[in-house]
Amino acid sequence: MEGINVKKISEFFKTLGHPVRLTIVLKLLDGKKCVSNLEELIKARQPNISQHLRLLKLNEIVDWKQEGKMRCYFLKNPQVVKEILKLFKRR
Amino acid sequence: MEGINVKKISEFFKTLGHPVRLTIVLKLLDGKKCVSNLEELIKARQPNISQHLRLLKLNEIVDWKQEGKMRCYFLKNPQVVKEILKLFKRR
DNA sequence: CCATAATATTATCATATTCGAATATTTTTA
DNA sequence: TAAAAATATTCGAATATGATAATATTATGG
């Protein structure tokens, strides 16, 4: 409890604590996707998706790489996301 | 992704995504505590702590039992909390 | 270099969350 | 049963967050 950065951890959870952001993360479990892919998969507008992606990036949940004219986002650690979701089911 | 209740999962994370609530959860890892205990351990006022405990209860993260004149809160599944925190470190 | 496709940023408004103060409720004990 | 201790609830103001529209930026192909 002493060496623990409560602020950082709670921000991490807060980041996952929004339905659109969580949906993005779940979609990315299938593999990397560029913004326009996500736009088709999620009921949200492009600027909104970009805003959420920004937060996911800030919290080190996703990263991206440029591919042609598209920016493709992917999970930094898919395994951790999978296991967190598994734990949720046992909560 | 189909059988997944995005709303419920994101609310679960959102609940953990507040520094005071996360602190409460971390304190409860040491064992059950009544509200006045938590009041001593956390820099927040009693009504505020009760408000956060209410959310933690609604999201099935904690439960309580009456002990004398005190209401003692405990984690419903400490093991899951421990493992989620462990995963955070590997994120 | 220019046009365009793809994505990001900003400003703004609406809504949600949070905290404190005041008050209510509940439980126990005198 | 009345008082006191412990906790919960309600309300309001301040702040934070979210979505949209409008605009800006960036990268690539021509």
Tab-separated table of C-alpha atoms (C1' of nucleotides) in Angstrom:
chain	number	residue	atom	x	y	z
A	1	MET	CA	0.000	0.000	0.000
A	2	GLU	CA	2.968	2.314	0.450
A	3	GLY	CA	4.837	1.848	-2.810
A	4	ILE	CA	1.556	1.952	-4.686
A	5	ASN	CA	0.730	4.886	-6.918
A	6	VAL	CA	-2.966	5.188	-6.205
A	7	LYS	CA	-3.460	8.066	-8.580
A	8	LYS	CA	-1.908	6.260	-11.512
A	9	ILE	CA	-3.737	3.014	-10.893
A	10	SER	CA	-7.089	4.708	-10.446
A	11	GLU	CA	-6.559	6.628	-13.664
A	12	PHE	CA	-5.818	3.386	-15.437
A	13	PHE	CA	-9.111	1.940	-14.240
A	14	LYS	CA	-10.954	5.142	-15.000
A	15	THR	CA	-9.674	4.927	-18.537
A	16	LEU	CA	-11.172	1.476	-18.936
A	17	GLY	CA	-14.280	2.721	-17.175
A	18	HIS	CA	-15.964	4.253	-20.180
A	19	PRO	CA	-18.103	2.134	-22.495
A	20	VAL	CA	-16.651	3.536	-25.707
A	21	ARG	CA	-13.060	3.163	-24.553
A	22	LEU	CA	-13.694	-0.337	-23.271
A	23	THR	CA	-15.319	-1.229	-26.574
A	24	ILE	CA	-12.271	0.035	-28.429
A	25	VAL	CA	-10.051	-2.104	-26.230
A	26	LEU	CA	-12.239	-5.146	-26.835
A	27	LYS	CA	-12.149	-4.611	-30.583
A	28	LEU	CA	-8.377	-4.290	-30.454
A	29	LEU	CA	-8.214	-7.724	-28.858
A	30	ASP	CA	-8.893	-9.000	-32.382
A	31	GLY	CA	-5.820	-7.200	-33.661
A	32	LYS	CA	-4.739	-3.739	-34.628
A	33	LYS	CA	-7.183	-1.373	-36.245
A	34	CYS	CA	-6.913	2.075	-37.750
A	35	VAL	CA	-9.273	4.860	-36.780
A	36	SER	CA	-11.544	4.424	-39.781
A	37	ASN	CA	-11.913	0.720	-38.964
A	38	LEU	CA	-12.961	1.616	-35.449
A	39	GLU	CA	-15.359	4.183	-36.816
A	40	GLU	CA	-17.186	1.408	-38.650
A	41	LEU	CA	-17.187	-0.916	-35.662
A	42	ILE	CA	-18.309	1.533	-32.995
A	43	LYS	CA	-21.252	3.843	-32.805
A	44	ALA	CA	-19.280	7.040	-32.302
A	45	ARG	CA	-17.950	9.803	-34.511
A	46	GLN	CA	-14.376	10.051	-35.655
A	47	PRO	CA	-13.317	12.997	-33.488
A	48	ASN	CA	-14.802	11.314	-30.452
A	49	ILE	CA	-12.975	8.079	-31.175
A	50	SER	CA	-9.731	10.008	-31.580
A	51	GLN	CA	-10.293	11.666	-28.223
A	52	HIS	CA	-10.781	8.330	-26.529
A	53	LEU	CA	-7.763	6.860	-28.297
A	54	ARG	CA	-5.724	9.755	-26.979
A	55	LEU	CA	-6.642	8.856	-23.411
A	56	LEU	CA	-5.923	5.178	-24.012
A	57	LYS	CA	-2.517	6.175	-25.348
A	58	LEU	CA	-1.784	8.491	-22.418
A	59	ASN	CA	-2.536	5.651	-20.061
A	60	GLU	CA	-0.259	3.341	-21.980
A	61	ILE	CA	-3.019	0.935	-22.876
A	62	VAL	CA	-2.599	1.322	-26.628
A	63	ASP	CA	0.076	2.476	-29.017
A	64	TRP	CA	-0.005	3.109	-32.763
A	65	LYS	CA	2.050	2.939	-35.868
A	66	GLN	CA	1.603	4.628	-39.188
A	67	GLU	CA	0.632	2.396	-42.086
A	68	GLY	CA	0.322	4.241	-45.358
A	69	LYS	CA	-1.975	7.116	-44.701
A	70	MET	CA	-3.611	5.388	-41.801
A	71	ARG	CA	-2.742	5.397	-38.132
A	72	CYS	CA	-3.221	1.933	-36.697
A	73	TYR	CA	-3.777	1.407	-33.013
A	74	PHE	CA	-2.999	-1.743	-31.100
A	75	LEU	CA	-2.979	-2.961	-27.513
A	76	LYS	CA	0.383	-2.619	-25.822
A	77	ASN	CA	-0.292	-5.737	-23.813
A	78	PRO	CA	-3.231	-7.812	-25.074
A	79	GLN	CA	-2.517	-10.617	-22.640
A	80	VAL	CA	-3.017	-8.331	-19.642
A	81	VAL	CA	-6.324	-7.103	-21.042
A	82	LYS	CA	-7.492	-10.666	-21.594
A	83	GLU	CA	-6.636	-11.642	-18.063
A	84	ILE	CA	-8.255	-8.584	-16.529
A	85	LEU	CA	-11.480	-9.416	-18.330
A	86	LYS	CA	-11.250	-13.004	-17.159
A	87	LEU	CA	-10.893	-11.773	-13.581
A	88	PHE	CA	-13.927	-9.539	-13.975
A	89	LYS	CA	-16.071	-12.611	-14.564
A	90	ARG	CA	-14.970	-14.052	-11.212
A	91	ARG	CA	-15.502	-10.819	-9.323
B	1	MET	CA	-17.197	-9.617	-27.621
B	2	GLU	CA	-20.838	-10.594	-28.128
B	3	GLY	CA	-21.728	-12.101	-24.777
B	4	ILE	CA	-19.853	-9.331	-23.028
B	5	ASN	CA	-21.749	-6.752	-21.023
B	6	VAL	CA	-19.711	-3.683	-21.867
B	7	LYS	CA	-21.796	-1.398	-19.725
B	8	LYS	CA	-21.418	-3.508	-16.623
B	9	ILE	CA	-17.717	-4.076	-17.048
B	10	SER	CA	-16.986	-0.427	-17.718
B	11	GLU	CA	-18.957	0.550	-14.629
B	12	PHE	CA	-16.916	-1.892	-12.616
B	13	PHE	CA	-13.704	-0.242	-13.790
B	14	LYS	CA	-15.129	3.218	-13.338
B	15	THR	CA	-15.877	2.352	-9.749
B	16	LEU	CA	-12.257	1.420	-9.162
B	17	GLY	CA	-11.236	4.502	-11.106
B	18	HIS	CA	-11.484	6.976	-8.281
B	19	PRO	CA	-8.566	7.533	-5.913
B	20	VAL	CA	-10.641	7.471	-2.739
B	21	ARG	CA	-12.533	4.360	-3.748
B	22	LEU	CA	-9.364	2.605	-4.829
B	23	THR	CA	-7.748	3.545	-1.527
B	24	ILE	CA	-10.672	2.064	0.351
B	25	VAL	CA	-10.322	-1.136	-1.642
B	26	LEU	CA	-6.596	-1.274	-0.947
B	27	LYS	CA	-7.164	-0.774	2.781
B	28	LEU	CA	-9.740	-3.536	2.762
B	29	LEU	CA	-7.117	-5.883	1.368
B	30	ASP	CA	-5.787	-5.910	4.942
B	31	GLY	CA	-9.120	-7.145	6.221
B	32	LYS	CA	-12.536	-5.794	7.007
B	33	LYS	CA	-12.908	-2.310	8.394
B	34	CYS	CA	-15.794	-0.276	9.700
B	35	VAL	CA	-16.508	3.222	8.475
B	36	SER	CA	-14.818	4.927	11.423
B	37	ASN	CA	-11.679	2.872	10.818
B	38	LEU	CA	-11.631	4.021	7.235
B	39	GLU	CA	-12.201	7.575	8.359
B	40	GLU	CA	-8.932	7.394	10.281
B	41	LEU	CA	-7.043	5.773	7.435
B	42	ILE	CA	-8.199	7.996	4.597
B	43	LYS	CA	-8.189	11.716	4.137
B	44	ALA	CA	-11.893	12.121	3.516
B	45	ARG	CA	-14.920	12.950	5.633
B	46	GLN	CA	-17.359	10.367	6.860
B	47	PRO	CA	-20.283	11.227	4.567
B	48	ASN	CA	-17.973	11.133	1.598
B	49	ILE	CA	-16.602	7.754	2.588
B	50	SER	CA	-20.134	6.446	2.975
B	51	GLN	CA	-20.996	7.733	-0.479
B	52	HIS	CA	-18.068	5.888	-2.000
B	53	LEU	CA	-18.829	2.736	-0.042
B	54	ARG	CA	-22.323	2.846	-1.455
B	55	LEU	CA	-20.950	2.777	-5.001
B	56	LEU	CA	-18.547	-0.025	-4.149
B	57	LYS	CA	-21.471	-1.971	-2.749
B	58	LEU	CA	-23.675	-1.324	-5.779
B	59	ASN	CA	-20.918	-2.654	-8.002
B	60	GLU	CA	-20.567	-5.749	-5.852
B	61	ILE	CA	-16.990	-5.003	-4.917
B	62	VAL	CA	-17.648	-4.846	-1.192
B	63	ASP	CA	-20.258	-6.077	1.231
B	64	TRP	CA	-20.784	-5.369	4.923
B	65	LYS	CA	-22.015	-6.905	8.104
B	66	GLN	CA	-23.167	-5.263	11.273
B	67	GLU	CA	-20.896	-5.685	14.285
B	68	GLY	CA	-22.237	-4.099	17.410
B	69	LYS	CA	-22.981	-0.536	16.527
B	70	MET	CA	-20.560	-0.554	13.657
B	71	ARG	CA	-21.002	-1.465	10.043
B	72	CYS	CA	-17.977	-3.333	8.799
B	73	TYR	CA	-17.127	-3.456	5.125
B	74	PHE	CA	-15.101	-6.138	3.435
B	75	LEU	CA	-14.067	-7.135	-0.072
B	76	LYS	CA	-16.366	-9.674	-1.651
B	77	ASN	CA	-13.451	-11.199	-3.514
B	78	PRO	CA	-10.043	-10.089	-2.226
B	79	GLN	CA	-8.224	-12.545	-4.452
B	80	VAL	CA	-9.609	-10.964	-7.604
B	81	VAL	CA	-8.587	-7.515	-6.410
B	82	LYS	CA	-5.079	-8.732	-5.653
B	83	GLU	CA	-4.714	-10.279	-9.074
B	84	ILE	CA	-6.076	-7.248	-10.901
B	85	LEU	CA	-3.503	-5.067	-9.160
B	86	LYS	CA	-0.785	-7.529	-10.061
B	87	LEU	CA	-1.836	-7.306	-13.685
B	88	PHE	CA	-1.706	-3.532	-13.557
B	89	LYS	CA	2.003	-3.715	-12.810
B	90	ARG	CA	2.556	-5.737	-15.996
B	91	ARG	CA	0.416	-3.480	-18.145
C	1	DC	C1'	4.236	21.276	-54.321
C	2	DC	C1'	-0.967	20.403	-54.379
C	3	DA	C1'	-5.057	18.008	-53.447
C	4	DT	C1'	-7.084	14.856	-50.769
C	5	DA	C1'	-7.784	11.238	-47.456
C	6	DA	C1'	-7.167	10.252	-42.677
C	7	DT	C1'	-6.835	11.698	-38.237
C	8	DA	C1'	-6.230	15.218	-34.508
C	9	DT	C1'	-7.406	19.323	-32.000
C	10	DT	C1'	-10.194	22.969	-30.172
C	11	DA	C1'	-14.219	25.345	-28.445
C	12	DT	C1'	-18.505	24.903	-26.522
C	13	DC	C1'	-22.455	23.198	-24.437
C	14	DA	C1'	-24.803	19.607	-21.833
C	15	DT	C1'	-24.449	16.292	-18.450
C	16	DA	C1'	-22.278	13.745	-14.703
C	17	DT	C1'	-19.456	13.450	-10.673
C	18	DT	C1'	-17.694	14.947	-6.489
C	19	DC	C1'	-17.452	17.003	-2.042
C	20	DG	C1'	-19.122	19.343	2.039
C	21	DA	C1'	-22.771	20.851	5.043
C	22	DA	C1'	-26.809	19.761	7.062
C	23	DT	C1'	-29.863	16.387	8.434
C	24	DA	C1'	-31.803	11.790	8.957
C	25	DT	C1'	-31.609	7.066	10.335
C	26	DT	C1'	-30.235	3.211	13.003
C	27	DT	C1'	-28.449	0.710	16.809
C	28	DT	C1'	-27.059	0.181	21.338
C	29	DT	C1'	-26.829	1.217	25.991
C	30	DA	C1'	-27.976	3.784	30.117
D	1	DT	C1'	-37.439	5.129	26.171
D	2	DA	C1'	-34.011	8.767	25.715
D	3	DA	C1'	-29.452	9.835	24.566
D	4	DA	C1'	-25.471	9.009	22.124
D	5	DA	C1'	-22.595	6.817	18.781
D	6	DA	C1'	-22.113	5.304	14.149
D	7	DT	C1'	-23.399	5.603	9.663
D	8	DA	C1'	-26.460	7.056	5.746
D	9	DT	C1'	-28.921	10.326	2.886
D	10	DT	C1'	-30.015	14.575	0.660
D	11	DC	C1'	-29.040	18.852	-1.452
D	12	DG	C1'	-26.364	22.307	-3.641
D	13	DA	C1'	-22.313	24.264	-5.662
D	14	DA	C1'	-18.009	23.448	-7.931
D	15	DT	C1'	-15.605	20.831	-11.036
D	16	DA	C1'	-14.862	17.263	-14.454
D	17	DT	C1'	-16.199	14.723	-18.340
D	18	DG	C1'	-18.444	13.842	-22.699
D	19	DA	C1'	-20.213	14.602	-27.409
D	20	DT	C1'	-20.642	17.484	-31.314
D	21	DA	C1'	-19.396	20.821	-34.763
D	22	DA	C1'	-15.954	23.225	-36.775
D	23	DT	C1'	-11.354	23.517	-37.921
D	24	DA	C1'	-6.517	22.156	-38.140
D	25	DT	C1'	-2.907	18.992	-39.081
D	26	DT	C1'	-0.476	15.330	-41.348
D	27	DA	C1'	0.860	12.119	-44.811
D	28	DT	C1'	0.772	10.322	-49.324
D	29	DG	C1'	-0.009	10.004	-54.224
D	30	DG	C1'	-0.081	12.589	-58.349
